[in-house]
Short mmCIF file of C-alpha atoms (C1' of nucleotides) in Angstrom, two decimals:
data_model
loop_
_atom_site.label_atom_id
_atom_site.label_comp_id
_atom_site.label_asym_id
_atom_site.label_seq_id
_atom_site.Cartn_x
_atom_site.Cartn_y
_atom_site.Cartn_z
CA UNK X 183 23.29 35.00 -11.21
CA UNK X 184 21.15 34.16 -8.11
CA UNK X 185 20.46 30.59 -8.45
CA UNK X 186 17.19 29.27 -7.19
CA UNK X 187 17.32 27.24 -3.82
CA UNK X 188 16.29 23.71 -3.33
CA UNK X 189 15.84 21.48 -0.60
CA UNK X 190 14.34 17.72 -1.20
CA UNK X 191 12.22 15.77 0.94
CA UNK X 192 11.90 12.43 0.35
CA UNK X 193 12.53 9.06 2.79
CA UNK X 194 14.18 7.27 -0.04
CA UNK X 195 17.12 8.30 -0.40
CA UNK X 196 17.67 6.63 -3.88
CA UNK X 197 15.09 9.52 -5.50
CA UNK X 198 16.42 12.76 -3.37
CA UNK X 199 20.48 11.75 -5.05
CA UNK X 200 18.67 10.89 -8.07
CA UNK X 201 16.68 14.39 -8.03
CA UNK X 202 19.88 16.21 -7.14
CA UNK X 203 21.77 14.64 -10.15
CA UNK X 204 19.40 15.77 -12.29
CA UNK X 205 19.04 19.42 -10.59
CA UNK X 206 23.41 19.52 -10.66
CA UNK X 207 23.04 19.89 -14.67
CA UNK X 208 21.24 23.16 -14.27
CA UNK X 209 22.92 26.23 -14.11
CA UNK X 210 20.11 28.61 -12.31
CA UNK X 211 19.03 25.25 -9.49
CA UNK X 212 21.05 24.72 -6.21
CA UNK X 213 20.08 22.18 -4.04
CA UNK X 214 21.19 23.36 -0.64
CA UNK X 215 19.58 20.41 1.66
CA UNK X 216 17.55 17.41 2.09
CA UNK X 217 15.66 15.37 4.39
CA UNK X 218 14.80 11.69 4.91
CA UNK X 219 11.72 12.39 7.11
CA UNK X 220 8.76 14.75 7.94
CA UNK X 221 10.53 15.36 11.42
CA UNK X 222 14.10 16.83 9.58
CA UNK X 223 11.75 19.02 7.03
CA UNK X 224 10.56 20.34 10.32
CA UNK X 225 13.82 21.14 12.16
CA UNK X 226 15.57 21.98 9.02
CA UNK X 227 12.70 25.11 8.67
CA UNK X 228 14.98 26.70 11.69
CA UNK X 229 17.77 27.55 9.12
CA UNK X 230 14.94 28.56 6.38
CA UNK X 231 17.03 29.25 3.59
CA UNK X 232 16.06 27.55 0.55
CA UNK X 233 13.45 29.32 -1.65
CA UNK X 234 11.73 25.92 -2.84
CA UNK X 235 10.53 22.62 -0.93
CA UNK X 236 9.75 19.37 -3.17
CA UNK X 237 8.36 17.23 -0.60
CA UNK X 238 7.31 13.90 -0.55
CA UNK X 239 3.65 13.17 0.80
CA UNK X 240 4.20 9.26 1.45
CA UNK X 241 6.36 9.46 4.29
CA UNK X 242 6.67 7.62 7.17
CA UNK X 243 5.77 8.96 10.97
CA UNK X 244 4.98 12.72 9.83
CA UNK X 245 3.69 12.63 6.40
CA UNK X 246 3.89 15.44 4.06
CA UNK X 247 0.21 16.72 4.71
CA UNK X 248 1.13 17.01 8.28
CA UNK X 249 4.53 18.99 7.54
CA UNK X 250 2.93 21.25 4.89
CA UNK X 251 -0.19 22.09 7.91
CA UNK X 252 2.60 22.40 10.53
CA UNK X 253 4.62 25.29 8.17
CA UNK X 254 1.07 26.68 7.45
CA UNK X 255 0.74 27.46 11.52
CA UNK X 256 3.97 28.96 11.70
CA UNK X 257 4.04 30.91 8.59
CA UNK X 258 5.86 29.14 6.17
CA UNK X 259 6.76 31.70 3.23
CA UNK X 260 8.79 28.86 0.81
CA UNK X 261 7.29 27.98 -2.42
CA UNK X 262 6.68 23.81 -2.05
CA UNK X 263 6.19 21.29 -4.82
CA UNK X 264 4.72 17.85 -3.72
CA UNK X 265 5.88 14.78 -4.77
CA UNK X 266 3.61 11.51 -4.90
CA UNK X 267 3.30 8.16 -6.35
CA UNK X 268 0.08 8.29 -6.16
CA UNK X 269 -2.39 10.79 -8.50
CA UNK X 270 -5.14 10.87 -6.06
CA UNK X 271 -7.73 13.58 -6.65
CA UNK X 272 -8.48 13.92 -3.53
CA UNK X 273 -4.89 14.19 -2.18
CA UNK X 274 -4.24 16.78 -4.84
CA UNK X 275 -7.12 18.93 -3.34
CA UNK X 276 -6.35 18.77 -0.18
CA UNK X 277 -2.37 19.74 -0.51
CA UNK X 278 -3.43 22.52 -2.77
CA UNK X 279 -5.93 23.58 -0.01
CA UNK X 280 -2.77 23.71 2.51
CA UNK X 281 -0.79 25.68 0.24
CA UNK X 282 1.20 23.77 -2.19
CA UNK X 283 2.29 25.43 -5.52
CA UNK X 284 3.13 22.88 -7.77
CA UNK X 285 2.13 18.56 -7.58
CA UNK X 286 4.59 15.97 -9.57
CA UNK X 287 3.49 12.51 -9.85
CA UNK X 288 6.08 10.42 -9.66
CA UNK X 289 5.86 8.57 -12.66
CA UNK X 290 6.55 12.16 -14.51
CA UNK X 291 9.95 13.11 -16.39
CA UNK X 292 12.71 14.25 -14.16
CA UNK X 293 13.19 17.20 -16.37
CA UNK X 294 9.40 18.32 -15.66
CA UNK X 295 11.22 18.49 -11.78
CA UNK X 296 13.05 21.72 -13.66
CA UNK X 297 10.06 23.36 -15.02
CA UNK X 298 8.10 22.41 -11.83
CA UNK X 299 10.73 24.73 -9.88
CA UNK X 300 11.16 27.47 -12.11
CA UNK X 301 7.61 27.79 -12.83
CA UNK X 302 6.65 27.99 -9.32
CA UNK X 303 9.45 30.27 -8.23
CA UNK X 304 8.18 32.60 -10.84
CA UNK X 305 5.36 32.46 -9.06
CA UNK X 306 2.86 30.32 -11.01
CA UNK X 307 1.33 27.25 -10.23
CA UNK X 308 2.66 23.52 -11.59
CA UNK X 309 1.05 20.40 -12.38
CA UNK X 310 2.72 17.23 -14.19
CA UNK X 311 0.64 16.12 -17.18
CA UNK X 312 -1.40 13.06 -15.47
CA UNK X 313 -2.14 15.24 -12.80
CA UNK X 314 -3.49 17.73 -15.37
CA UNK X 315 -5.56 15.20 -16.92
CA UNK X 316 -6.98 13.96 -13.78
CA UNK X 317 -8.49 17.82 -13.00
CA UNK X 318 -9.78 18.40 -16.12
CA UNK X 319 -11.98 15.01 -15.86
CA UNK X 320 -13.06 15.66 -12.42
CA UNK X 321 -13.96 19.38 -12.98
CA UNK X 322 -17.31 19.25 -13.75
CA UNK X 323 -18.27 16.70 -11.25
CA UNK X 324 -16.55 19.52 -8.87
CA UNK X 325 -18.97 22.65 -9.53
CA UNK X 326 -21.60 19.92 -8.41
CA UNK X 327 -20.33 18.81 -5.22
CA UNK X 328 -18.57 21.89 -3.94
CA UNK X 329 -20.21 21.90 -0.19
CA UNK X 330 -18.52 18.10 -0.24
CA UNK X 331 -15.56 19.38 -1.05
CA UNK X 332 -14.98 21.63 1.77
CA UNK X 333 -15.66 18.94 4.32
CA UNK X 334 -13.29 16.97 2.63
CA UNK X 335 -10.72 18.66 4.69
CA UNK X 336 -11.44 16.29 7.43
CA UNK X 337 -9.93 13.39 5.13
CA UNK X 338 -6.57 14.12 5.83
CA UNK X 339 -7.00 15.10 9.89
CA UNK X 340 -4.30 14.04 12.08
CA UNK X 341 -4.83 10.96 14.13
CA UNK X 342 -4.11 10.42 17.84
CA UNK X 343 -1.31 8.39 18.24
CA UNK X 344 -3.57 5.93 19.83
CA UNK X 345 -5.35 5.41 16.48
CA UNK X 346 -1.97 5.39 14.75
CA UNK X 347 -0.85 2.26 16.77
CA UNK X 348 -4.31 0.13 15.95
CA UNK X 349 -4.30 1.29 12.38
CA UNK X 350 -0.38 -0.06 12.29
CA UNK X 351 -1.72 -3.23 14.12
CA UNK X 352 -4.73 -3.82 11.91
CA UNK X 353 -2.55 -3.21 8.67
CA UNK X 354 -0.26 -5.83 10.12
CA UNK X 355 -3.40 -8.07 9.93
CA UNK X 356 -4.30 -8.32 13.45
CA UNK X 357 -7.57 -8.75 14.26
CA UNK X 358 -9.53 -6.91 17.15
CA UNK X 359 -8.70 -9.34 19.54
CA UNK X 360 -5.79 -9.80 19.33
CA UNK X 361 -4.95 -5.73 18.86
CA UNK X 362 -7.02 -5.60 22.30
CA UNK X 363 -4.69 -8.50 24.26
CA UNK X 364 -1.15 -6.10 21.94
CA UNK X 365 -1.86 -2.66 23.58
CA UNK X 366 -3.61 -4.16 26.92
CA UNK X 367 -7.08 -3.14 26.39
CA UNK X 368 -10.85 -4.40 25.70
CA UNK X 369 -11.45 -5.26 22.47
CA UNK X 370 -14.57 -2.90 22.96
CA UNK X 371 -12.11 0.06 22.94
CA UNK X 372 -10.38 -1.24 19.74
CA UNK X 373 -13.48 -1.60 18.22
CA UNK X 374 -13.96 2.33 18.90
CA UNK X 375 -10.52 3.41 17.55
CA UNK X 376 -11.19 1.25 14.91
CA UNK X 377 -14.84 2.89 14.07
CA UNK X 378 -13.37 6.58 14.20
CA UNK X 379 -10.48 5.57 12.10
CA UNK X 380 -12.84 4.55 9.43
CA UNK X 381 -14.85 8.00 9.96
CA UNK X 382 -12.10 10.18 10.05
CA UNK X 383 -10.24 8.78 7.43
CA UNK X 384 -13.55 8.63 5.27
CA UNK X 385 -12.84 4.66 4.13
CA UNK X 386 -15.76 2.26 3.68
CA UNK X 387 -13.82 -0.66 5.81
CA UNK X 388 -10.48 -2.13 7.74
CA UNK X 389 -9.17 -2.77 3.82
CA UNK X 390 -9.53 1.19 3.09
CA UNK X 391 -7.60 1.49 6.45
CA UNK X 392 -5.07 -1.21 5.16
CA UNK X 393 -4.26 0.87 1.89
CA UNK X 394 -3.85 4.46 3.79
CA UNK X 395 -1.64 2.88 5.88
CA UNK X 396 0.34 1.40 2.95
CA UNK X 397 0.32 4.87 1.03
CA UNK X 398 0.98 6.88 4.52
CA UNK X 399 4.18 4.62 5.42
CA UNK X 400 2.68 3.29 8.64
CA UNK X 401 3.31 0.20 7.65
CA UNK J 22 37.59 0.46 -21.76
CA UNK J 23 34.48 -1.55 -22.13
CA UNK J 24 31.30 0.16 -20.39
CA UNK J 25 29.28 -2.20 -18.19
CA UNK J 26 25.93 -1.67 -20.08
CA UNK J 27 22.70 -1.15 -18.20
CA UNK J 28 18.95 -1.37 -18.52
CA UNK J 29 16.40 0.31 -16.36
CA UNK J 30 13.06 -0.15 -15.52
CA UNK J 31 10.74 1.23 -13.02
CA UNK J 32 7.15 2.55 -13.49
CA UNK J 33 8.12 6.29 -11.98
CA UNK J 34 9.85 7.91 -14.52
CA UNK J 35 11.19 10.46 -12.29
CA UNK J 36 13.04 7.78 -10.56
CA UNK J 37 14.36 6.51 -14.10
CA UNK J 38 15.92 9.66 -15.07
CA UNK J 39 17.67 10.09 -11.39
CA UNK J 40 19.32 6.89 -11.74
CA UNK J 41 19.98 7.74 -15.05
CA UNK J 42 21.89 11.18 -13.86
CA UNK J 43 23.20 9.48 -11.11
CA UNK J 44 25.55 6.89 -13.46
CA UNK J 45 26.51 9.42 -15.88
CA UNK J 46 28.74 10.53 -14.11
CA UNK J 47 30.25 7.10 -13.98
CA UNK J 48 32.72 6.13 -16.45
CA UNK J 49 32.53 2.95 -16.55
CA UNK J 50 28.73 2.49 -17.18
CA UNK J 51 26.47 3.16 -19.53
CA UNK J 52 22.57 3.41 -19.67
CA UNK J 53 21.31 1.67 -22.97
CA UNK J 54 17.71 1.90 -22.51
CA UNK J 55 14.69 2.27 -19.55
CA UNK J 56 11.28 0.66 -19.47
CA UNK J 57 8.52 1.69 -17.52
CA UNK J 58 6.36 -1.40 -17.00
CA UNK J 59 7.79 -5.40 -17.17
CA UNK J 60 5.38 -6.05 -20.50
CA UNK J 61 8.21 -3.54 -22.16
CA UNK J 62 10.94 -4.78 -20.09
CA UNK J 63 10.27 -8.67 -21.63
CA UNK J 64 9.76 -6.93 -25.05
CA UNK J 65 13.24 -5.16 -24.52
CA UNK J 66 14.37 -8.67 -24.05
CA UNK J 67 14.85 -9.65 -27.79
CA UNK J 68 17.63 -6.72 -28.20
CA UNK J 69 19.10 -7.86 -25.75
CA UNK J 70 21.96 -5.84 -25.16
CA UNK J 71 22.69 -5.10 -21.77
CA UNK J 72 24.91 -6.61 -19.38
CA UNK J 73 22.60 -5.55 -16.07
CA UNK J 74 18.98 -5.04 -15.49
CA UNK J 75 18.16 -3.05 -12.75
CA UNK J 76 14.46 -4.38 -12.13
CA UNK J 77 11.84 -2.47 -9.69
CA UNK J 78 9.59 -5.00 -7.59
CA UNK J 79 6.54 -2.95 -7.73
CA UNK J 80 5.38 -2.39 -10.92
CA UNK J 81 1.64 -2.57 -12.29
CA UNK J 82 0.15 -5.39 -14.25
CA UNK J 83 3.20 -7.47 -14.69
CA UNK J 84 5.53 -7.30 -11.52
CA UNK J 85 9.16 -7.52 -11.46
CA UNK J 86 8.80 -11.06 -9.90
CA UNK J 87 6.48 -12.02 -12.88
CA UNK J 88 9.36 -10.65 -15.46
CA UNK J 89 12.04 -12.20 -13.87
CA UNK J 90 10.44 -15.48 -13.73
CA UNK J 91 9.49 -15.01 -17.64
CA UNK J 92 12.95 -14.37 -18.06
CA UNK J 93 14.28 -17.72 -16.62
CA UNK J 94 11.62 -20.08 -18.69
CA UNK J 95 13.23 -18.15 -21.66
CA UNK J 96 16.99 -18.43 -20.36
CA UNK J 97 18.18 -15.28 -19.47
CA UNK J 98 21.58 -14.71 -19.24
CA UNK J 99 22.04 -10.70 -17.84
CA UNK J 100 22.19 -9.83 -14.14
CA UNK J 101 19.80 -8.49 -12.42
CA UNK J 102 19.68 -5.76 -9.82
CA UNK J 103 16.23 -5.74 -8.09
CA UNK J 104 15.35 -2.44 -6.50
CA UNK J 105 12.51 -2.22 -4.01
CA UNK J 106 10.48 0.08 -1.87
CA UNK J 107 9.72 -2.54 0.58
CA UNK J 108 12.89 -4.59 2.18
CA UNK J 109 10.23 -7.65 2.87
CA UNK J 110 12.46 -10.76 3.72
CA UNK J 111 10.05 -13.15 2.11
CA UNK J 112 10.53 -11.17 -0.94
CA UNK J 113 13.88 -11.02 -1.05
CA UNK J 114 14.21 -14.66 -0.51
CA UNK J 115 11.73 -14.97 -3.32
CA UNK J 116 13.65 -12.78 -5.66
CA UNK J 117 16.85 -14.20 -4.88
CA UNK J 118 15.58 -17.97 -5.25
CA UNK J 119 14.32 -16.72 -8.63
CA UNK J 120 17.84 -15.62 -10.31
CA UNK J 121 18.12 -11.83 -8.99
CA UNK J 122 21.99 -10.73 -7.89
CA UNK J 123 21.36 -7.91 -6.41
CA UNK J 124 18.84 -6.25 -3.92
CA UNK J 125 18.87 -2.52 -3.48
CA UNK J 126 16.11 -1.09 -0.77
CA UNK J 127 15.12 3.07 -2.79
CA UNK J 128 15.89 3.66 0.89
CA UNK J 129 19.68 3.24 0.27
CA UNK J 130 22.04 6.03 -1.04
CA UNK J 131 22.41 6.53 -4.96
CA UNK J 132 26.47 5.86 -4.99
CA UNK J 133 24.87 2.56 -3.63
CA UNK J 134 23.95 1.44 -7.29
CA UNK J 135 27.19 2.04 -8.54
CA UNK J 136 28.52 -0.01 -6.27
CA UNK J 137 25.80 -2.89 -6.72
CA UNK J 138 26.53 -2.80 -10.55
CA UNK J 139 30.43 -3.18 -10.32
CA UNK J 140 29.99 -5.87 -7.77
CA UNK J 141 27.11 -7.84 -9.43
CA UNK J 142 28.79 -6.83 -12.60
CA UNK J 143 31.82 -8.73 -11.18
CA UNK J 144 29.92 -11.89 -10.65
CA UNK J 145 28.93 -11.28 -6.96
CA UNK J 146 26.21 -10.51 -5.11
CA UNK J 147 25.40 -7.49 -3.83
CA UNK J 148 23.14 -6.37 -0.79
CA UNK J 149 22.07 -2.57 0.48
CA UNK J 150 22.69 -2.56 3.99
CA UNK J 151 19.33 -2.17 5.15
CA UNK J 152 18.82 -5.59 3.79
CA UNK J 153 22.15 -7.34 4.97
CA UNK J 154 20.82 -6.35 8.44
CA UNK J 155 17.25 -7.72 7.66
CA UNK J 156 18.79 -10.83 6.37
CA UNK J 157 21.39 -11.43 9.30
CA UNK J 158 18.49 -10.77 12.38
CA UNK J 159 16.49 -13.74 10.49
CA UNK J 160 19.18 -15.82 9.51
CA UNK J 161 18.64 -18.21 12.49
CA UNK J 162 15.11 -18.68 12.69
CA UNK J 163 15.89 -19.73 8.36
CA UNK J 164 18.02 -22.69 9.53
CA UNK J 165 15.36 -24.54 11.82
CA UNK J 166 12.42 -24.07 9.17
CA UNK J 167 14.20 -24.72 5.69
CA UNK J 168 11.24 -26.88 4.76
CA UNK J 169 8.92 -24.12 5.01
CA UNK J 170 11.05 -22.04 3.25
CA UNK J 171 11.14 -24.36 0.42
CA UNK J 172 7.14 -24.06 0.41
CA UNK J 173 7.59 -20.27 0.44
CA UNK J 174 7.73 -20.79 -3.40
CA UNK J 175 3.93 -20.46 -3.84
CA UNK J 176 3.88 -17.15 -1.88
CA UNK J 177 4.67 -14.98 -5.29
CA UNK J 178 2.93 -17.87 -7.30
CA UNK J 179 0.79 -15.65 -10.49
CA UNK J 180 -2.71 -15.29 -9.82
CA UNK J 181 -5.44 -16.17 -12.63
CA UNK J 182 -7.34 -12.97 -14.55
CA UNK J 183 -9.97 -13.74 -12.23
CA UNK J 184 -8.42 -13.82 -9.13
CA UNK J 185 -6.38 -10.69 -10.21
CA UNK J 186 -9.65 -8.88 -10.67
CA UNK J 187 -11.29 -9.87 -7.71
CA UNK J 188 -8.39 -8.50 -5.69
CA UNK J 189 -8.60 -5.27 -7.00
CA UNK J 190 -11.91 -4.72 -6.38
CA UNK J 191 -11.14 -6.01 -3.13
CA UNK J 192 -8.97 -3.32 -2.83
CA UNK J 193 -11.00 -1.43 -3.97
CA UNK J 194 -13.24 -1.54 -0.66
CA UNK J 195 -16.31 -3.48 -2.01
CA UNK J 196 -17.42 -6.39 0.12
CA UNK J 197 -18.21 -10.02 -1.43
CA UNK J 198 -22.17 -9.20 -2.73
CA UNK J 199 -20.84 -5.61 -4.13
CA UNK J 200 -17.85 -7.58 -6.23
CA UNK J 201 -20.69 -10.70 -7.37
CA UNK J 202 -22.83 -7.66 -8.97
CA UNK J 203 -19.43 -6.10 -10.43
CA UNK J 204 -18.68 -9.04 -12.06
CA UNK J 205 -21.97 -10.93 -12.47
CA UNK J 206 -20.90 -13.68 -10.89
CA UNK J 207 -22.46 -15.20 -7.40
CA UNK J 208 -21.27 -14.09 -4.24
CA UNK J 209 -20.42 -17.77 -3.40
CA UNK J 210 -18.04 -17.62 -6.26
CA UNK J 211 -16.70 -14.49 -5.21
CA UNK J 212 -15.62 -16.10 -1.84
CA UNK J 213 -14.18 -18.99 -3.13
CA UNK J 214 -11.82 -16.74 -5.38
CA UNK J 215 -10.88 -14.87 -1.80
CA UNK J 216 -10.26 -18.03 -0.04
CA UNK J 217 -7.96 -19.16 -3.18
CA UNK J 218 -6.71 -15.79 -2.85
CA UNK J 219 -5.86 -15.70 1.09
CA UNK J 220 -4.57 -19.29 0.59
CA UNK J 221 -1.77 -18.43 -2.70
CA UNK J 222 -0.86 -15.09 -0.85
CA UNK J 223 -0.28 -16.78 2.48
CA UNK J 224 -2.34 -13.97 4.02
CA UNK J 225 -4.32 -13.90 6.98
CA UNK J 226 -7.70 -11.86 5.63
CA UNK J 227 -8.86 -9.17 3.15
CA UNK J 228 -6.72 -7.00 4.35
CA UNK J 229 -3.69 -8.50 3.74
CA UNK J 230 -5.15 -9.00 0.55
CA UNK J 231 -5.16 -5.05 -0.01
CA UNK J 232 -1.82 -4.88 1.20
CA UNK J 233 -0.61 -7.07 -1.45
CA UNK J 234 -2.40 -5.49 -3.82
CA UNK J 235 -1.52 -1.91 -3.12
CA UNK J 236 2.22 -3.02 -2.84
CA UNK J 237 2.03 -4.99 -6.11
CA UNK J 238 0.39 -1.82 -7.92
CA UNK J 239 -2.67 -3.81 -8.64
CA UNK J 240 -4.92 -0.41 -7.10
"C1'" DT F 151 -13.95 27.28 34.93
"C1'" DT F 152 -15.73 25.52 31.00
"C1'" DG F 153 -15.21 23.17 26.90
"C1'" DT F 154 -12.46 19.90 23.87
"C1'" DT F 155 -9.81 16.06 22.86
"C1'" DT F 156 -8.25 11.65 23.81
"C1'" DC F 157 -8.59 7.25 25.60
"C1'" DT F 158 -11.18 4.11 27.52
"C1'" DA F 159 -15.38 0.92 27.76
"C1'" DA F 160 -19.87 -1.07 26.88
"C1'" DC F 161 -24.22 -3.03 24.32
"C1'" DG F 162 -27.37 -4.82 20.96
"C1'" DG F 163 -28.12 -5.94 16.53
"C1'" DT F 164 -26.89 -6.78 11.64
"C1'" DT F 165 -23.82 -8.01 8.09
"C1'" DT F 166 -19.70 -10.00 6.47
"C1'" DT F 167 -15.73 -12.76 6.62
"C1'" DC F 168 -13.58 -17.01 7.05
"C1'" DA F 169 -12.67 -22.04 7.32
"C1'" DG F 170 -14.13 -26.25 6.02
"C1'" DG F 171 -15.93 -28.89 3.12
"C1'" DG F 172 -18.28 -30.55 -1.74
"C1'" DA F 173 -19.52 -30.09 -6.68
"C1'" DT F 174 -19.61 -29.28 -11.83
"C1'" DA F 175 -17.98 -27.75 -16.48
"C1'" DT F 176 -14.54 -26.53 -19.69
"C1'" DA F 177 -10.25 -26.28 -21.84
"C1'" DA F 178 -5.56 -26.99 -22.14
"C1'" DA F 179 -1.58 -29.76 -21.29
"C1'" DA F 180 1.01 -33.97 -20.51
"C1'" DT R 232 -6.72 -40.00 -22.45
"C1'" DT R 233 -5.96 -38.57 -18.10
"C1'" DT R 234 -4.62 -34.91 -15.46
"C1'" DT R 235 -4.39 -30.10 -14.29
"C1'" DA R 236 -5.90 -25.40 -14.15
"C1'" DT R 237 -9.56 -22.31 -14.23
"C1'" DA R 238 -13.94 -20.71 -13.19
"C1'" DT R 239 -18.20 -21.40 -11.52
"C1'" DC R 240 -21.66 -22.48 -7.57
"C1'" DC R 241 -23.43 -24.14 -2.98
"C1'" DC R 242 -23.65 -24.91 2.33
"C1'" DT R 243 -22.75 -24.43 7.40
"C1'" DG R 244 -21.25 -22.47 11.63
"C1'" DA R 245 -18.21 -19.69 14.17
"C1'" DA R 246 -15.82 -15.53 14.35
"C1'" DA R 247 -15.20 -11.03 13.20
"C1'" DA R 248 -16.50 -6.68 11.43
"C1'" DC R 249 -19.68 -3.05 11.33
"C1'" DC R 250 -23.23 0.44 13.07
"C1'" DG R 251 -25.26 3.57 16.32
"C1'" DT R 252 -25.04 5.27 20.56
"C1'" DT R 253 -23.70 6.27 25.17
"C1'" DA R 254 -20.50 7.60 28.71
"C1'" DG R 255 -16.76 8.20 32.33
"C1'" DA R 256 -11.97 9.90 33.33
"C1'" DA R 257 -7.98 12.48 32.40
"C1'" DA R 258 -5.42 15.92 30.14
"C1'" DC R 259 -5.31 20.25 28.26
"C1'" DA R 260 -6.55 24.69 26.27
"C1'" DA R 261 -9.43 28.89 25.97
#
DNA sequence: TTGTTTCTAACGGTTTTCAGGGATATAAAA
DNA sequence: TTTTATATCCCTGAAAACCGTTAGAAACAA
């Protein structure tokens, strides 16, 4: 029997031997690799031969968004299931957007890891229960708001690494001046990186910059 | 041969059953129950019939800091195993301080928590590397500011309904005036419960506030 | 070459946070 | 009964965040 291919993407390292105990139990799942970071998902694509990616979006550095857009570029053909701890609508739109098949909440049953995988190998889509629930609710509000939607795209853009290094200084509690005198420049131009953080990443304030950076690993 | 008994709890269930596959195969120890929040975990109490707890940090509503320290007003006797996503010193001074004998980083390998459960199991402590090394690097600075440390105690100290609530919404990204209106309460009380806030946390401003928050599953 | 992105910097004005007090009422605990 | 914890409200002044906008230089891609 061909058994289906796995590889695991997750930085702790607790979950991926966790995932792959539960996994070894099934007769038709092989898990042929893993990864602790965005950066290893990325090399280990070279030697592309697992049929099915669970990847974790809360990762530090590269993130799974930014892994799943960088396989999008370059053709990526895999089948990929994200994992999160966090049921986010919007994240769920915008990795489905970028080509996900299946999305696992963490807080789901490891044997709803199984169905995820077989389910989307056979070529269907896969959603854990809260996840489920969480569409349903936000549906109608959705056939409403649709233009919205499709700028939403922007939530997840890639920041400069400039911006990455104040948004890891300001979630580290530093205020402007003092992230100014840090990276050896006016607080005016903090100020500015601070501004287009907030715009990019679509957050009201510094504490909606605080909590991506929490969720994205920055910090 | 007696099996070392074990207790789980963590609030991602995925993580739950990968522990859970990952000590099966261990013949010495046996998983005799899982909880996914600390209110079940202090229920779970009364049948008390583990040996080890393996306790995660980060849980909504009631913490793992919260349960342990319900545990010690009541006299627990089991070991516990704290597991974390964050390898904070302060916190594992704090949980250590508080009774834990264990601290395992989800960053650290799954054989790991074999080896933490024979060892604590044994009467030792045990350590993931991660944290030994976090632990050795501040060891010196400890010795010349024990009295601080001793005030440390108040940095996990509970926070009132009130004060919980107000943090979320802080969290939440509404400013003072928005969370008065929330809760129909002045905005003058509203800062007050943030300054009580910043003060019990030992943060420096709202946004270590959110961080807090997000890493205590409060949002 | 032209256009885009990134990083840098500035300014004026408004709103909010933050530190520091002080104050009152209620209820539970010692 | 006195103390303690909780929750409420108020004030001031300095600092910081926030908003809108502009703009130059360098690096890089189309």
């Amino acid at each position: 029997m061909k058994k289906i291919k796995v590889h695991i993407a997750d930085d702790h390292q607790i979950l991926i031997d966790g995932i792959y105990a539960v996994l070894s139990s099934e007769e038709n799942i092989e898990v042929v690799g893993s990864s602790l970071n965005g950066e290893d998902v990325l090399k280990w694509f070279a030697s592309n031969e697992a049929d099915i990616l669970i990847l974790d979006i809360n990762m530090p550095n590269v993130d799974g968004i930014e892994v799943l857009q960088s396989f999008i570029k370059i053709g990526f053909q895999q089948k990929t299931i994200v994992l999160s701890s966090y049921d986010d609508i919007k994240l769920i739109k915008e990795v489905l957007k970028i080509g996900a098949k299946g999305f696992l909440a963490k807080k789901c049953a490891g044997e709803n890891i199984v169905e995820a995988i077989n389910t989307v190998y056979g070529g269907k889509q896969y959603f854990s229960e809260s996840i489920q629930d969480k569409l349903l609710s936000t549906f109608s509000k959705e056939v409403s708001s649709m233009e919205q939607t499709s700028q939403d795209g922007s939530f997840f853009s890639s920041l400069t690494p400039r911006e990455t290094e104040v948004l890891r200084l300001i979630a580290q509690q530093f205020n402007t001046k003092e992230i100014g005198t840090e990276l050896h420049i006016s607080k005016n131009t903090v100020e500015t990186h601070r501004k287009n953080l907030i715009n990019k990443l679509k957050v009201k304030n510094v504490v909606g910059l605080a909590i991506y950076a929490v969720k994205n690993n920055i910090v």
